[in-house]
mmCIF file of C-alpha atoms in Angstrom:
data_model
loop_
_atom_site.group_PDB
_atom_site.id
_atom_site.type_symbol
_atom_site.label_atom_id
_atom_site.label_comp_id
_atom_site.label_asym_id
_atom_site.label_seq_id
_atom_site.Cartn_x
_atom_site.Cartn_y
_atom_site.Cartn_z
ATOM 1 C CA UNK A 3 100.667 98.098 140.110
ATOM 2 C CA UNK A 4 102.476 96.306 136.483
ATOM 3 C CA UNK A 5 100.695 92.683 137.197
ATOM 4 C CA UNK A 6 97.558 94.025 137.186
ATOM 5 C CA UNK A 7 97.777 96.328 134.181
ATOM 6 C CA UNK A 8 99.479 93.561 132.320
ATOM 7 C CA UNK A 9 95.809 90.746 133.346
ATOM 8 C CA UNK A 10 93.870 93.869 132.026
ATOM 9 C CA UNK A 11 94.793 94.188 129.187
ATOM 10 C CA UNK A 12 95.268 90.151 128.474
ATOM 11 C CA UNK A 13 91.917 90.768 128.200
ATOM 12 C CA UNK A 14 92.035 92.754 125.790
ATOM 13 C CA UNK A 15 93.595 90.576 123.978
ATOM 14 C CA UNK A 16 92.048 87.497 125.166
ATOM 15 C CA UNK A 17 90.144 87.181 121.510
ATOM 16 C CA UNK A 18 92.632 87.511 119.764
ATOM 17 C CA UNK A 19 94.302 84.787 121.398
ATOM 18 C CA UNK A 20 91.686 82.058 121.423
ATOM 19 C CA UNK A 21 90.728 82.405 117.783
ATOM 20 C CA UNK A 22 91.358 79.243 115.814
ATOM 21 C CA UNK A 23 92.341 78.561 112.094
ATOM 22 C CA UNK A 24 88.830 78.211 111.173
ATOM 23 C CA UNK A 25 87.487 80.920 112.725
ATOM 24 C CA UNK A 26 88.627 83.439 109.702
ATOM 25 C CA UNK A 27 86.981 80.890 107.573
ATOM 26 C CA UNK A 28 84.048 80.965 108.472
ATOM 27 C CA UNK A 29 83.935 85.253 109.135
ATOM 28 C CA UNK A 30 84.538 84.825 105.432
ATOM 29 C CA UNK A 31 81.717 82.945 104.544
ATOM 30 C CA UNK A 32 79.268 84.751 106.890
ATOM 31 C CA UNK A 33 81.077 88.466 104.494
ATOM 32 C CA UNK A 34 80.699 86.306 101.647
ATOM 33 C CA UNK A 35 77.249 85.743 102.866
ATOM 34 C CA UNK A 36 76.608 89.042 102.918
ATOM 35 C CA UNK A 37 77.730 89.226 100.133
ATOM 36 C CA UNK A 38 75.463 87.332 98.181
ATOM 37 C CA UNK A 39 72.802 88.999 100.260
ATOM 38 C CA UNK A 40 72.888 92.573 99.980
ATOM 39 C CA UNK A 41 75.621 92.878 97.214
ATOM 40 C CA UNK A 42 73.838 90.518 94.757
ATOM 41 C CA UNK A 43 70.262 90.021 96.086
ATOM 42 C CA UNK A 44 70.446 86.511 96.598
ATOM 43 C CA UNK A 45 67.602 85.650 99.536
ATOM 44 C CA UNK A 46 69.242 89.014 101.207
ATOM 45 C CA UNK A 47 66.336 88.078 103.862
ATOM 46 C CA UNK A 48 67.719 85.455 104.996
ATOM 47 C CA UNK A 49 71.481 85.063 104.051
ATOM 48 C CA UNK A 50 72.301 88.884 106.015
ATOM 49 C CA UNK A 51 71.302 87.271 109.138
ATOM 50 C CA UNK A 52 72.290 83.975 108.465
ATOM 51 C CA UNK A 53 75.788 86.008 107.835
ATOM 52 C CA UNK A 54 75.513 87.750 110.345
ATOM 53 C CA UNK A 55 75.292 85.438 112.824
ATOM 54 C CA UNK A 56 78.278 83.463 111.142
ATOM 55 C CA UNK A 57 80.411 86.040 111.747
ATOM 56 C CA UNK A 58 79.747 87.015 115.209
ATOM 57 C CA UNK A 59 79.295 82.897 116.918
ATOM 58 C CA UNK A 60 82.598 82.742 115.093
ATOM 59 C CA UNK A 61 84.312 85.064 117.342
ATOM 60 C CA UNK A 62 85.771 83.499 120.797
ATOM 61 C CA UNK A 63 85.159 83.903 124.467
ATOM 62 C CA UNK A 64 81.980 85.539 123.172
ATOM 63 C CA UNK A 65 80.181 82.105 124.987
ATOM 64 C CA UNK A 66 76.673 83.317 122.641
ATOM 65 C CA UNK A 67 75.777 79.330 121.818
ATOM 66 C CA UNK A 68 77.262 78.441 125.374
ATOM 67 C CA UNK A 69 74.569 77.446 128.360
ATOM 68 C CA UNK A 70 72.820 80.976 128.702
ATOM 69 C CA UNK A 71 74.825 82.648 125.477
ATOM 70 C CA UNK A 72 71.113 84.831 123.384
ATOM 71 C CA UNK A 73 72.167 82.939 119.710
ATOM 72 C CA UNK A 74 71.871 79.551 122.274
ATOM 73 C CA UNK A 75 69.001 80.853 123.443
ATOM 74 C CA UNK A 76 66.978 81.900 119.897
ATOM 75 C CA UNK A 77 68.096 78.212 118.629
ATOM 76 C CA UNK A 78 67.263 76.376 121.868
ATOM 77 C CA UNK A 79 63.491 78.429 121.956
ATOM 78 C CA UNK A 80 63.107 78.331 118.144
ATOM 79 C CA UNK A 81 65.258 74.986 116.281
ATOM 80 C CA UNK A 82 64.764 72.752 118.836
ATOM 81 C CA UNK A 83 61.129 72.489 119.706
ATOM 82 C CA UNK A 84 60.833 72.918 115.646
ATOM 83 C CA UNK A 85 58.623 75.781 115.927
ATOM 84 C CA UNK A 86 60.322 78.623 113.891
ATOM 85 C CA UNK A 87 60.140 76.698 110.414
ATOM 86 C CA UNK A 88 56.645 75.925 111.344
ATOM 87 C CA UNK A 89 55.538 79.174 111.702
ATOM 88 C CA UNK A 90 57.745 80.486 108.967
ATOM 89 C CA UNK A 91 54.913 78.041 107.390
ATOM 90 C CA UNK A 92 52.186 79.556 108.188
ATOM 91 C CA UNK A 93 52.992 82.947 106.340
ATOM 92 C CA UNK A 94 54.251 80.462 103.391
ATOM 93 C CA UNK A 95 50.719 79.195 103.291
ATOM 94 C CA UNK A 96 49.750 82.958 103.851
ATOM 95 C CA UNK A 97 51.339 84.231 100.703
ATOM 96 C CA UNK A 98 50.993 81.918 98.002
ATOM 97 C CA UNK A 99 47.625 81.258 96.008
ATOM 98 C CA UNK A 100 47.444 78.174 95.304
ATOM 99 C CA UNK A 101 45.287 78.923 92.049
ATOM 100 C CA UNK A 102 47.394 78.022 89.469
ATOM 101 C CA UNK A 103 47.404 74.124 90.839
ATOM 102 C CA UNK A 104 43.929 74.337 91.126
ATOM 103 C CA UNK A 105 43.479 75.481 87.373
ATOM 104 C CA UNK A 106 45.616 72.181 87.050
ATOM 105 C CA UNK A 107 44.818 69.455 88.463
ATOM 106 C CA UNK A 108 47.314 67.450 86.694
ATOM 107 C CA UNK A 109 50.398 69.815 87.657
ATOM 108 C CA UNK A 110 50.775 68.770 91.187
ATOM 109 C CA UNK A 111 52.076 66.086 89.376
ATOM 110 C CA UNK A 112 55.044 67.761 88.377
ATOM 111 C CA UNK A 113 55.662 69.322 92.424
ATOM 112 C CA UNK A 114 55.658 64.844 92.641
ATOM 113 C CA UNK A 115 58.306 65.055 89.988
ATOM 114 C CA UNK A 116 60.456 67.553 90.882
ATOM 115 C CA UNK A 117 61.117 66.211 94.740
ATOM 116 C CA UNK A 118 62.812 63.055 92.425
ATOM 117 C CA UNK A 119 66.317 64.072 92.904
ATOM 118 C CA UNK A 120 65.392 63.924 97.563
ATOM 119 C CA UNK A 121 65.433 60.131 97.250
ATOM 120 C CA UNK A 122 67.444 59.820 94.906
ATOM 121 C CA UNK A 123 70.105 62.103 96.766
ATOM 122 C CA UNK A 124 69.965 60.182 100.243
ATOM 123 C CA UNK A 125 70.469 56.981 98.039
ATOM 124 C CA UNK A 126 74.353 59.129 97.308
ATOM 125 C CA UNK A 127 74.161 60.471 100.796
ATOM 126 C CA UNK A 128 73.983 56.535 102.027
ATOM 127 C CA UNK A 129 76.658 55.869 99.199
ATOM 128 C CA UNK A 130 79.342 57.912 101.206
ATOM 129 C CA UNK A 131 78.629 57.002 104.698
ATOM 130 C CA UNK A 132 75.850 59.279 106.177
ATOM 131 C CA UNK A 133 73.784 57.504 108.686
ATOM 132 C CA UNK A 134 70.279 57.117 108.268
ATOM 133 C CA UNK A 135 69.077 60.342 109.288
ATOM 134 C CA UNK A 136 72.036 62.262 108.355
ATOM 135 C CA UNK A 137 71.205 60.879 104.455
ATOM 136 C CA UNK A 138 67.416 61.672 105.124
ATOM 137 C CA UNK A 139 68.430 65.326 106.038
ATOM 138 C CA UNK A 140 70.532 65.625 102.923
ATOM 139 C CA UNK A 141 68.181 64.821 100.615
ATOM 140 C CA UNK A 142 65.992 66.882 102.264
ATOM 141 C CA UNK A 143 68.761 69.586 100.766
ATOM 142 C CA UNK A 144 66.807 68.485 97.170
ATOM 143 C CA UNK A 145 63.280 69.989 98.531
ATOM 144 C CA UNK A 146 64.747 73.480 97.888
ATOM 145 C CA UNK A 147 62.589 74.176 100.663
ATOM 146 C CA UNK A 148 64.394 76.318 103.640
ATOM 147 C CA UNK A 149 61.839 75.900 106.570
ATOM 148 C CA UNK A 150 61.621 71.982 106.022
ATOM 149 C CA UNK A 151 65.300 71.569 105.834
ATOM 150 C CA UNK A 152 65.130 73.065 109.433
ATOM 151 C CA UNK A 153 62.312 71.009 110.554
ATOM 152 C CA UNK A 154 63.772 67.622 109.328
ATOM 153 C CA UNK A 155 67.280 68.553 110.289
ATOM 154 C CA UNK A 156 66.537 69.285 114.100
ATOM 155 C CA UNK A 157 64.534 67.228 114.713
ATOM 156 C CA UNK A 158 67.169 64.201 113.559
ATOM 157 C CA UNK A 159 70.052 65.076 112.465
ATOM 158 C CA UNK A 160 71.328 68.252 114.494
ATOM 159 C CA UNK A 161 74.883 68.399 113.195
ATOM 160 C CA UNK A 162 74.081 68.911 109.982
ATOM 161 C CA UNK A 163 71.620 71.651 110.947
ATOM 162 C CA UNK A 164 74.625 74.951 109.511
ATOM 163 C CA UNK A 165 75.912 73.036 105.914
ATOM 164 C CA UNK A 166 71.510 71.544 105.108
ATOM 165 C CA UNK A 167 70.294 75.122 106.207
ATOM 166 C CA UNK A 168 73.047 77.631 104.362
ATOM 167 C CA UNK A 169 73.014 74.334 101.085
ATOM 168 C CA UNK A 170 69.072 74.443 101.400
ATOM 169 C CA UNK A 171 69.215 79.189 100.813
ATOM 170 C CA UNK A 172 72.094 78.877 98.954
ATOM 171 C CA UNK A 173 70.424 76.515 95.920
ATOM 172 C CA UNK A 174 66.926 78.014 96.470
ATOM 173 C CA UNK A 175 68.954 81.787 95.358
ATOM 174 C CA UNK A 176 71.253 80.413 92.858
ATOM 175 C CA UNK A 177 67.985 78.942 91.245
ATOM 176 C CA UNK A 178 67.941 81.684 88.228
ATOM 177 C CA UNK A 179 71.355 80.182 87.310
ATOM 178 C CA UNK A 180 71.605 76.661 87.865
ATOM 179 C CA UNK A 181 67.959 75.753 86.412
ATOM 180 C CA UNK A 182 68.696 76.622 82.464
ATOM 181 C CA UNK A 183 70.915 75.006 81.203
ATOM 182 C CA UNK A 184 69.730 72.143 82.292
ATOM 183 C CA UNK A 185 66.169 72.394 80.864
ATOM 184 C CA UNK A 186 68.160 73.470 77.615
ATOM 185 C CA UNK A 187 70.171 70.001 78.040
ATOM 186 C CA UNK A 188 67.047 68.183 78.242
ATOM 187 C CA UNK A 189 64.904 69.873 76.165
ATOM 188 C CA UNK A 190 64.459 70.122 71.881
ATOM 189 C CA UNK A 191 64.375 73.575 70.756
ATOM 190 C CA UNK A 192 60.925 73.124 69.561
ATOM 191 C CA UNK A 193 59.699 71.051 72.984
ATOM 192 C CA UNK A 194 60.771 73.975 74.802
ATOM 193 C CA UNK A 195 58.579 76.552 71.604
ATOM 194 C CA UNK A 196 55.714 74.767 72.400
ATOM 195 C CA UNK A 197 53.174 77.654 73.395
ATOM 196 C CA UNK A 198 50.638 76.772 76.280
ATOM 197 C CA UNK A 199 46.834 77.432 75.866
ATOM 198 C CA UNK A 200 45.635 80.431 78.518
ATOM 199 C CA UNK A 201 43.089 79.074 81.431
ATOM 200 C CA UNK A 202 40.554 81.382 82.151
ATOM 201 C CA UNK A 203 39.441 81.952 85.561
ATOM 202 C CA UNK A 204 38.155 78.429 86.405
ATOM 203 C CA UNK A 205 38.243 77.501 89.823
ATOM 204 C CA UNK A 206 35.664 78.640 92.412
ATOM 205 C CA UNK A 207 36.241 79.938 96.115
ATOM 206 C CA UNK A 208 34.700 77.726 97.536
ATOM 207 C CA UNK A 209 37.764 74.936 96.030
ATOM 208 C CA UNK A 210 39.926 77.092 97.107
ATOM 209 C CA UNK A 211 38.587 77.319 101.247
ATOM 210 C CA UNK A 212 37.873 73.527 100.610
ATOM 211 C CA UNK A 213 41.904 72.727 99.472
ATOM 212 C CA UNK A 214 43.904 73.763 102.177
ATOM 213 C CA UNK A 215 41.321 71.374 104.648
ATOM 214 C CA UNK A 216 41.161 69.044 102.585
ATOM 215 C CA UNK A 217 45.049 68.682 101.904
ATOM 216 C CA UNK A 218 45.353 67.799 105.553
ATOM 217 C CA UNK A 219 43.771 66.241 105.293
ATOM 218 C CA UNK A 220 44.339 63.995 103.667
ATOM 219 C CA UNK A 221 48.149 64.285 103.530
ATOM 220 C CA UNK A 222 47.724 63.982 106.827
ATOM 221 C CA UNK A 223 46.032 60.406 107.566
ATOM 222 C CA UNK A 224 48.575 59.353 105.233
ATOM 223 C CA UNK A 225 51.582 60.914 106.270
ATOM 224 C CA UNK A 226 51.059 61.835 109.873
ATOM 225 C CA UNK A 227 55.082 62.496 111.041
ATOM 226 C CA UNK A 228 55.326 64.916 108.751
ATOM 227 C CA UNK A 229 51.540 66.660 110.198
ATOM 228 C CA UNK A 230 53.149 70.095 111.442
ATOM 229 C CA UNK A 231 54.333 70.726 107.753
ATOM 230 C CA UNK A 232 51.368 70.333 106.379
ATOM 231 C CA UNK A 233 49.426 71.695 108.322
ATOM 232 C CA UNK A 234 50.611 75.660 109.184
ATOM 233 C CA UNK A 235 51.303 75.899 105.539
ATOM 234 C CA UNK A 236 47.173 74.539 105.383
ATOM 235 C CA UNK A 237 46.259 77.003 107.606
ATOM 236 C CA UNK A 238 48.170 80.397 106.676
ATOM 237 C CA UNK A 239 46.476 79.746 103.505
ATOM 238 C CA UNK A 240 42.490 78.534 104.453
ATOM 239 C CA UNK A 241 43.048 81.958 106.714
ATOM 240 C CA UNK A 242 43.639 84.168 103.287
ATOM 241 C CA UNK A 243 41.243 82.527 101.600
ATOM 242 C CA UNK A 244 38.166 82.603 104.189
ATOM 243 C CA UNK A 245 39.722 86.154 104.103
ATOM 244 C CA UNK A 246 37.547 86.383 107.766
ATOM 245 C CA UNK A 247 41.174 87.021 109.816
ATOM 246 C CA UNK A 248 42.386 89.991 108.104
ATOM 247 C CA UNK A 249 44.506 90.883 110.575
ATOM 248 C CA UNK A 250 45.969 87.307 111.271
ATOM 249 C CA UNK A 251 46.888 87.371 107.571
ATOM 250 C CA UNK A 252 47.992 90.538 107.535
ATOM 251 C CA UNK A 253 49.841 88.833 110.968
ATOM 252 C CA UNK A 254 51.578 86.214 109.003
ATOM 253 C CA UNK A 255 52.357 87.684 105.880
ATOM 254 C CA UNK A 256 54.569 90.418 108.008
ATOM 255 C CA UNK A 257 55.296 90.364 111.740
ATOM 256 C CA UNK A 258 55.290 86.639 112.081
ATOM 257 C CA UNK A 259 56.875 85.690 109.373
ATOM 258 C CA UNK A 260 59.945 88.991 109.545
ATOM 259 C CA UNK A 261 60.453 88.547 113.244
ATOM 260 C CA UNK A 262 61.002 84.324 112.274
ATOM 261 C CA UNK A 263 62.755 84.611 109.937
ATOM 262 C CA UNK A 264 65.403 87.482 112.222
ATOM 263 C CA UNK A 265 65.610 84.659 114.088
ATOM 264 C CA UNK A 266 65.739 82.159 112.420
ATOM 265 C CA UNK A 267 68.418 83.861 109.820
ATOM 266 C CA UNK A 268 69.992 84.693 113.035
ATOM 267 C CA UNK A 269 70.294 81.252 114.851
ATOM 268 C CA UNK A 270 71.609 79.267 111.412
ATOM 269 C CA UNK A 271 74.132 81.646 111.476
ATOM 270 C CA UNK A 272 75.197 79.943 114.687
ATOM 271 C CA UNK A 273 75.076 76.762 113.629
ATOM 272 C CA UNK A 274 78.264 77.535 111.891
ATOM 273 C CA UNK A 275 81.259 77.907 114.170
ATOM 274 C CA UNK A 276 84.508 76.917 111.942
ATOM 275 C CA UNK A 277 85.562 74.039 114.854
ATOM 276 C CA UNK A 278 82.242 72.927 113.987
ATOM 277 C CA UNK A 279 81.634 73.872 110.220
ATOM 278 C CA UNK A 280 85.215 73.849 108.337
ATOM 279 C CA UNK A 281 85.216 70.233 107.795
ATOM 280 C CA UNK A 282 85.147 67.852 104.666
ATOM 281 C CA UNK A 283 81.517 66.875 105.684
ATOM 282 C CA UNK A 284 79.921 70.237 105.299
ATOM 283 C CA UNK A 285 81.645 70.386 101.643
ATOM 284 C CA UNK A 286 80.213 66.346 100.924
ATOM 285 C CA UNK A 287 76.675 68.059 102.095
ATOM 286 C CA UNK A 288 76.869 70.919 100.107
ATOM 287 C CA UNK A 289 77.760 68.959 96.498
ATOM 288 C CA UNK A 290 75.097 66.646 97.659
ATOM 289 C CA UNK A 291 72.975 69.436 98.081
ATOM 290 C CA UNK A 292 73.556 71.182 94.698
ATOM 291 C CA UNK A 293 73.224 67.513 93.434
ATOM 292 C CA UNK A 294 69.367 66.549 94.355
ATOM 293 C CA UNK A 295 69.001 70.502 93.196
ATOM 294 C CA UNK A 296 69.849 69.576 90.183
ATOM 295 C CA UNK A 297 68.099 65.982 89.544
ATOM 296 C CA UNK A 298 65.042 68.061 90.890
ATOM 297 C CA UNK A 299 64.885 70.019 88.019
ATOM 298 C CA UNK A 300 65.898 67.122 85.333
ATOM 299 C CA UNK A 301 63.637 64.832 87.116
ATOM 300 C CA UNK A 302 60.753 67.587 86.525
ATOM 301 C CA UNK A 303 61.723 68.496 83.513
ATOM 302 C CA UNK A 304 61.815 65.146 82.342
ATOM 303 C CA UNK A 305 58.196 64.166 83.658
ATOM 304 C CA UNK A 306 56.796 68.198 81.309
ATOM 305 C CA UNK A 307 58.331 65.915 78.594
ATOM 306 C CA UNK A 308 57.005 62.197 79.435
ATOM 307 C CA UNK A 309 54.028 64.107 79.887
ATOM 308 C CA UNK A 310 54.911 66.758 75.979
ATOM 309 C CA UNK A 311 54.297 63.228 74.180
ATOM 310 C CA UNK A 312 51.277 61.829 76.013
ATOM 311 C CA UNK A 313 49.304 64.915 74.931
ATOM 312 C CA UNK A 314 50.758 65.459 71.678
ATOM 313 C CA UNK A 315 53.124 68.078 72.355
ATOM 314 C CA UNK A 316 50.593 70.516 74.301
ATOM 315 C CA UNK A 317 52.396 70.939 77.603
ATOM 316 C CA UNK A 318 56.016 72.963 77.730
ATOM 317 C CA UNK A 319 58.111 70.478 79.719
ATOM 318 C CA UNK A 320 60.189 73.306 80.270
ATOM 319 C CA UNK A 321 57.237 74.026 83.314
ATOM 320 C CA UNK A 322 58.463 70.597 84.433
ATOM 321 C CA UNK A 323 61.166 72.988 85.693
ATOM 322 C CA UNK A 324 59.127 74.297 88.435
ATOM 323 C CA UNK A 325 58.382 71.604 90.322
ATOM 324 C CA UNK A 326 60.518 72.558 92.903
ATOM 325 C CA UNK A 327 59.642 74.873 96.462
ATOM 326 C CA UNK A 328 61.982 77.676 95.572
ATOM 327 C CA UNK A 329 58.434 79.609 95.169
ATOM 328 C CA UNK A 330 58.305 82.023 92.510
ATOM 329 C CA UNK A 331 61.292 82.029 92.045
ATOM 330 C CA UNK A 332 61.531 78.681 89.704
ATOM 331 C CA UNK A 333 58.410 80.007 87.633
ATOM 332 C CA UNK A 334 59.299 83.569 86.732
ATOM 333 C CA UNK A 335 62.487 81.174 85.097
ATOM 334 C CA UNK A 336 60.418 78.910 83.413
ATOM 335 C CA UNK A 337 58.540 82.107 82.147
ATOM 336 C CA UNK A 338 61.803 84.315 81.031
ATOM 337 C CA UNK A 339 63.577 79.972 79.093
ATOM 338 C CA UNK A 340 60.287 79.536 76.869
ATOM 339 C CA UNK A 341 60.399 83.618 75.794
ATOM 340 C CA UNK A 342 63.518 82.730 75.094
ATOM 341 C CA UNK A 343 62.711 80.615 72.640
ATOM 342 C CA UNK A 344 59.012 81.461 71.513
ATOM 343 C CA UNK A 345 58.207 85.496 72.107
ATOM 344 C CA UNK A 346 54.268 84.663 71.802
ATOM 345 C CA UNK A 347 54.917 81.755 74.381
ATOM 346 C CA UNK A 348 53.607 82.483 77.709
ATOM 347 C CA UNK A 349 54.668 80.096 79.995
ATOM 348 C CA UNK A 350 54.220 82.239 84.139
ATOM 349 C CA UNK A 351 50.669 80.393 85.235
ATOM 350 C CA UNK A 352 51.521 77.413 84.149
ATOM 351 C CA UNK A 353 54.888 76.717 85.658
ATOM 352 C CA UNK A 354 53.172 79.353 88.830
ATOM 353 C CA UNK A 355 50.616 75.263 88.938
ATOM 354 C CA UNK A 356 53.920 73.497 88.296
ATOM 355 C CA UNK A 357 55.289 75.576 91.142
ATOM 356 C CA UNK A 358 52.639 75.165 93.630
ATOM 357 C CA UNK A 359 52.444 72.334 93.407
ATOM 358 C CA UNK A 360 55.916 72.310 94.328
ATOM 359 C CA UNK A 361 55.565 74.030 97.098
ATOM 360 C CA UNK A 362 52.952 70.683 97.963
ATOM 361 C CA UNK A 363 55.290 68.318 96.774
ATOM 362 C CA UNK A 364 58.167 68.902 97.901
ATOM 363 C CA UNK A 365 56.016 69.560 102.073
ATOM 364 C CA UNK A 366 55.136 65.804 101.040
ATOM 365 C CA UNK A 367 57.845 64.499 99.746
ATOM 366 C CA UNK A 368 59.074 65.048 103.337
ATOM 367 C CA UNK A 369 55.943 63.988 105.443
ATOM 368 C CA UNK A 370 55.592 60.663 103.075
ATOM 369 C CA UNK A 371 60.021 60.536 104.533
ATOM 370 C CA UNK A 372 59.523 61.199 107.435
ATOM 371 C CA UNK A 373 56.081 58.637 108.103
ATOM 372 C CA UNK A 374 58.367 55.872 106.464
ATOM 373 C CA UNK A 375 61.157 56.200 108.644
ATOM 374 C CA UNK A 376 59.236 55.744 111.285
ATOM 375 C CA UNK A 377 57.167 52.773 109.566
ATOM 376 C CA UNK A 378 60.715 51.260 109.402
ATOM 377 C CA UNK A 379 61.848 51.283 112.403
ATOM 378 C CA UNK A 380 64.153 53.793 111.995
ATOM 379 C CA UNK A 381 63.113 56.989 113.999
ATOM 380 C CA UNK B 2 69.219 46.295 111.689
ATOM 381 C CA UNK B 3 68.592 45.690 107.081
ATOM 382 C CA UNK B 4 71.653 46.939 105.823
ATOM 383 C CA UNK B 5 72.476 50.599 103.984
ATOM 384 C CA UNK B 6 71.054 49.649 100.625
ATOM 385 C CA UNK B 7 67.768 47.985 101.805
ATOM 386 C CA UNK B 8 66.491 51.037 104.151
ATOM 387 C CA UNK B 9 67.864 53.210 100.667
ATOM 388 C CA UNK B 10 65.827 51.856 98.208
ATOM 389 C CA UNK B 11 62.897 51.236 100.075
ATOM 390 C CA UNK B 12 62.966 54.762 100.998
ATOM 391 C CA UNK B 13 63.084 55.164 97.000
ATOM 392 C CA UNK B 14 60.095 52.929 96.325
ATOM 393 C CA UNK B 15 57.576 53.890 98.935
ATOM 394 C CA UNK B 16 59.326 57.757 99.871
ATOM 395 C CA UNK B 17 58.776 58.670 96.290
ATOM 396 C CA UNK B 18 56.528 55.828 94.775
ATOM 397 C CA UNK B 19 53.993 57.402 98.097
ATOM 398 C CA UNK B 20 54.791 61.587 96.613
ATOM 399 C CA UNK B 21 53.847 60.567 93.500
ATOM 400 C CA UNK B 22 50.732 58.665 94.844
ATOM 401 C CA UNK B 23 49.915 60.974 97.417
ATOM 402 C CA UNK B 24 49.759 64.052 95.386
ATOM 403 C CA UNK B 25 47.662 61.867 92.222
ATOM 404 C CA UNK B 26 45.388 61.451 94.344
ATOM 405 C CA UNK B 27 44.872 65.039 95.020
ATOM 406 C CA UNK B 28 45.119 65.875 92.126
ATOM 407 C CA UNK B 29 41.888 63.691 91.931
ATOM 408 C CA UNK B 30 40.648 65.469 95.003
ATOM 409 C CA UNK B 31 41.118 68.328 93.900
ATOM 410 C CA UNK B 32 39.219 68.064 90.092
ATOM 411 C CA UNK B 33 36.653 66.259 91.849
ATOM 412 C CA UNK B 34 36.429 70.051 93.929
ATOM 413 C CA UNK B 35 35.745 71.667 90.935
ATOM 414 C CA UNK B 36 33.529 69.729 89.588
ATOM 415 C CA UNK B 37 31.542 70.247 92.159
ATOM 416 C CA UNK B 38 32.369 73.369 93.385
ATOM 417 C CA UNK B 39 32.590 74.974 88.807
ATOM 418 C CA UNK B 40 33.037 78.854 89.519
ATOM 419 C CA UNK B 41 30.657 80.729 88.576
ATOM 420 C CA UNK B 42 31.062 84.581 88.069
ATOM 421 C CA UNK B 43 28.146 86.305 89.323
ATOM 422 C CA UNK B 44 28.873 84.282 92.962
ATOM 423 C CA UNK B 45 32.213 84.692 92.869
ATOM 424 C CA UNK B 46 31.049 88.509 92.506
ATOM 425 C CA UNK B 47 28.428 88.651 95.512
ATOM 426 C CA UNK B 48 31.704 86.941 97.849
#
């Protein structure tokens, strides 16, 4: 009888007894993510499920990520199959208005310049000894585009999925803090004060409708390995612009995006098991991700400066900082920064153009990267 | 198997170059589309 009671009681303390030192550390990190999401409002839609997933996966013996565990089932169904990031892209496409980039097609180039950090960070990652596929995945953090990072990591470096996704989403949410100092450091006061001409509405409905179709066909032909990324975001946008499938558009913007965000977030949190996550590699990835995003901003601003000189001072170089995928946060940062130096300066629509270009640019960069890897026989 | 630097520099040149050229091409196509289908306020109102 006593033995039975002791055995039964042992069952209640087994969780504590099996706690690895890294588990409480990760629970604390999970709580930090919850704090950032709930109290600070940094990407709460993702940081809340990620933080909670991180906490529960670090409770020993629950077996959430073991075969047939509920987190494992969600993870295998949506992350391993790459479906979750792609569904998210349908939602992003349905929510994004690409009109600002169509008003000024040259802002596509700012979206391209904003991807330079990806490729430079890839070099750093290689120098630090990461394998080719891992270096590519780390570089993609610089796209500042969570779903793209998850898509690439789930295909080519599943071991880095947790740290890379956390880095991407954390830095995305920190764009308002990270970008302004870089923008100020690389521009002169005169450049920051530049007023850009306001545009009248000049994009026809036909052009808006053709945009997703043309991008999908041309982009897909150039970089077929990235077609799933490109096609899903453009499908969402086509549905939005066509106006013919209101129900599907609304579902993509709301129900689909919300459900998948929840499942994706909790799945990412589930990869943050302390025994796997707490290691020097994670710190290195976080640092490299930080470098990637800073380099993207710097390259975007520098390209903006080139445009400033080419156009004889008609382009405010600050809009180059918006050539990343953090949409529309980055454009708002540019607007705010521009207004600090010139109250008459309204950069929002121009920055939105660069930002929408960055959205396409990040997907295109990932697509091109995957196709180059395929061409080189690496994947 | 190529060495790390060959791989990295190839990715930098072809990857970044490819991204830049692709987006340049897309911007040219979109500028052409704007010319072919110019904005017409009256037609836009009709939907």
